[in-house]
Structure formats: C-alpha cells, structure tokens
C-alpha cells in the first residue's frame, strides 16, 4: 500500500464504493449520435434572474434540437446563502416560461431521472468517492492551514507583490507534509480542507475551444484550490467536475464569469480521469446607462427578476420570443419569413450567439410582445388577461369574467386579419385598452374632440346620425350610411377632395366618424368602430350617442 493510499483510508475510512461502482451506476447515456446533454445548475440563493432564464433556455434548446436531455441540478452547497423556497422559485420560474425540465429536480423534494440525486447537498458520498481516489493517486491532500494562516499568507504575498495570489509552490505549506505529519494532525482532530495538488505550471498555457467565444488561450492552472471544505462539502469547482461527469453532461453552458475557471476545470476533469465536456460561456445581459453598458443588476433593476414580467403581464411567449432575438441574430429574419411558426421550430444554433453582452431593451420587448399577442387567438388573449387580472386587478377580473362571451368579442376585433392591430403589449394594458366597453370604467368627458370640429358641427352630426342609426346594418351598410350623411351636413365623403378645396367643406368623412367615435368611446383612436358598436349593443350605443348630443347642446 502506498502512503497516498494509506492517507486516503485515513481520510475516508467509511468510503467503500469505488469510482468504477459509480461508473456502473451512472453509465454513459444511450442517446442518438449528436444528442446533447445540458443542464441548468442554479444556486437557490435568490429569485430567478432573467440571465438565468436565458441560460436555461439556451441549454434547453441545445438539448431539444439535438434529441438530448435537459437537466435541472440544484447547487445548494452554500447553506448560508440559501433562501427559503429558493428551489421552488426556480422550478416555478422555469415552468412559467415553458422551459421544461427533462430530468433532475422537478419539484419540492421531487426528482426524476437515473443520474441523481440532483441536489448537491444529497451527493456527499459521490464526491467523497472521487476525493478518495484523488488522494490515492496523489492529486489531493489535506491542508491544515487555519483562516489566520491563510490571511497571513495573503498579506505576505501582497507585500512581496506576487502576481498570482493563492495556495501554490512555496506558499503551499501543507502540500509536502510527510505521511507521519499528516497522520498525527488528522488523529489529533485538527480540522482540514482537501486541496487539489495541481499538476500545472505557471509558465504553461492551455487552449480550449469555447462554442460561443471561440478559441481561447489562457494560463494553465497551478493553484492548489480547495476541493472539500472542512465540513466535507465540495467547492463549486470540484462538484462541477464530479456532477457533470456522472450526469453525463456533454455541454456545459453557463455564464461567462466562469471562463477564468476553465483551466482549473479542465485540469480537474483530467485528474479525476473524466472526459472534458464542451464549454459554452454566455455573455451577460447588459443594460444601457448614461451612454455606457453595465450588467443587469439584481439589486438595481426590477426587470432583472423574472417575476417582473409576470407582474407586468408579459406572456411567456413574448419573453421567450424576445430572448430568442437576443440569442441568435438571425432569429428576426427567420421570424419575418415564418410569422406564424412555433418558436420551437426555430433552428437554434449556439455558435451564432453573440460574444459580447446582449443589450436588454424594454422598448424592443414591448414591440415583440405586441406582435406576439396580435397573432394569438382572441380566446387565448382573453384567458391570459383573466389570469393576469385575477392576480393583480381583482376589480377588473370581475368585469372581464362577468360575461365572458361579451369580453371575448372585445379581443376579436380586428384580429385574424392580414394586419392585426398591435395595441396590447402586456396584460396590464388590457384595462385601458378596453375600458369603454365597461360602464363601470367608462368615463367620457368628450375632451378628445379635435379643435377643427366645433360644438355646432358635433350637434348636427350626432343629431342626424341618431335618426339614421340602424343597428341591423351590415358593416358595408353602416359605412354607406355614414357616407350618405356627409353631403347634407356640408361634409365630403372624399378625403382627397377635401384636401384640394378645404374651404368648400365643413369637414370630411373622417371628421364625421371622429365625432361618432368620441361620442361612443371617448377616444379619437379605437379599433373598428362598427364592431365596437355591435358589441356594445343597440341600447348602449344609442344612449351614448344621445348623451353626447345632450352634452354638446348644453
Ligand atoms: N451554481 C453556479 C452558478 O449559479 C452554476 C454555474 C454552472 O452552470 O456551472 O453560477
């Protein structure tokens, strides 16, 4: 037995499983050639960030478009930073945007899949099996340095002006302790961490090919980083290597704050005897501020939290559509060519992702969302509006659901046409969009009337129109009837003619319909007026016309 092996037994007396046992327990997946296994691996330390949703979406698309598997793994090794409901928030967040988890943590204390546990706090034994192997092979050693030792080490390095600071070379006091020294310290009960014995050299470089960032050359890792903390819990780096190996992840897609750790990760995979996965590092979502760019901040920007979109009433389809425009610059061209295709049909390609941070643009999201909602069936817009109102505006919810057939017709106006209207960007817009349909919300003070239309003109138009109004008219009849009112009132049905000789007329057909539109809705601008009147019904329409006439006559 070598001294390394003796040390391993001393450190991990209870570990009897071997790496081979784990290999057999978590065998390579039986997937078709080219299928990618990806994962989203958040820590449950706060709300789901839009950048997290973006990373999860990219991982999901990679798995889905290749017939692979998308895993949700929870990285909960830092119990101090964990928040209550952190896991449920993440799952709920992903679900609410339709990013379906194929395997992993799928609910509170609920897992699915044969490569678990998927919560790091439940994987202690697995880490220890591999840690033991590293010790046996001389790739890891116990470090008995205390916090004070490490602080004084840093201070000395500071003083000497060492370029790279950390535990390595002559600074790595515990690296070369003899077996006897190690044994005596362990038996005395001294606390220790387990450190990596890095085979790297300061002067060496490594190269790797990032699927998003391209070929990258970096200094090789030569630091003896901590693998297991004093309580036996792994650090992120070690857990990453062990988990992604035994979950058989093929593509590690994560935020680019991890690029600088790649040399260490590659070294760890190799020391463990694992195949190195492919890496893709996503640039963070940025925000424009004072002419510059900065990362979207959890603290400062409400739009950083995915819950913001639900509160505002952006449908999940819009948020995902918008994220796809950030993900692949050719998405918008594809969308123009395939306006009605499902998002899932987009041939996503990770290699086409931007290497610099995409700029988050709320105005763009609003435009994208208007388009997405304009193409939804009326019934869906109605249902979504109700779901939103139920949570955020109960009074409006009661109005919307009082007569669902009536409310649905509101969303039918000008929909299913070659150029549907794009009035609604989010469901919090629906109330103001539709308020004149509900007497409880409708409050017309007629102040919208343009200046060129005098009270007298309004009185003559409304007086004549009320007499002529026939609720049974078809749309064409309704429009002809308005046109035929023009001449007797001194208006022209022909806008061009009006423009040529404006002094000859009081106004044109557009002005006439404006009078009627304002009388019925209080607005200058609405969707198709005929449909509005049909939905309001004969009595209400006539009553509103009459009330407006009374107003102008007073
Ligand atoms: N838990 C890490 C984080 O939240 C995961 C990084 C990774 O995907 O590997 O940043």
PDB file of C-alpha atoms and ligand atoms in Angstrom, residues 39 41-43 75 236 253-254 257-258, ligand 1:
ATOM      1  CA  UNK A  39     -28.017  21.343 -17.544  1.00  0.00           C
ATOM      2  CA  UNK A  41     -27.344  24.499 -12.311  1.00  0.00           C
ATOM      3  CA  UNK A  42     -28.512  27.413 -10.204  1.00  0.00           C
ATOM      4  CA  UNK A  43     -27.908  28.010  -6.530  1.00  0.00           C
ATOM      5  CA  UNK A  75     -26.217  23.678  -6.398  1.00  0.00           C
ATOM      6  CA  UNK A 236     -18.245  24.552  -6.812  1.00  0.00           C
ATOM      7  CA  UNK A 253     -23.461  26.125 -20.863  1.00  0.00           C
ATOM      8  CA  UNK A 254     -23.105  28.805 -18.200  1.00  0.00           C
ATOM      9  CA  UNK A 257     -17.969  34.717 -15.215  1.00  0.00           C
ATOM     10  CA  UNK A 258     -16.732  31.105 -15.233  1.00  0.00           C
TER      11      UNK A 258
HETATM   12  N1  LIG B   1     -24.158  27.335  -9.445  1.00  0.00           N
HETATM   13  C1  LIG B   1     -23.396  28.011 -10.452  1.00  0.00           C
HETATM   14  C2  LIG B   1     -23.965  29.398 -10.629  1.00  0.00           C
HETATM   15  O1  LIG B   1     -25.087  29.625 -10.205  1.00  0.00           O
HETATM   16  C3  LIG B   1     -23.526  27.217 -11.728  1.00  0.00           C
HETATM   17  C4  LIG B   1     -22.572  27.518 -12.778  1.00  0.00           C
HETATM   18  C5  LIG B   1     -22.649  26.386 -13.819  1.00  0.00           C
HETATM   19  O2  LIG B   1     -23.628  26.376 -14.575  1.00  0.00           O
HETATM   20  O3  LIG B   1     -21.768  25.560 -13.855  1.00  0.00           O
HETATM   21  O4  LIG B   1     -23.325  30.273 -11.142  1.00  0.00           O
END
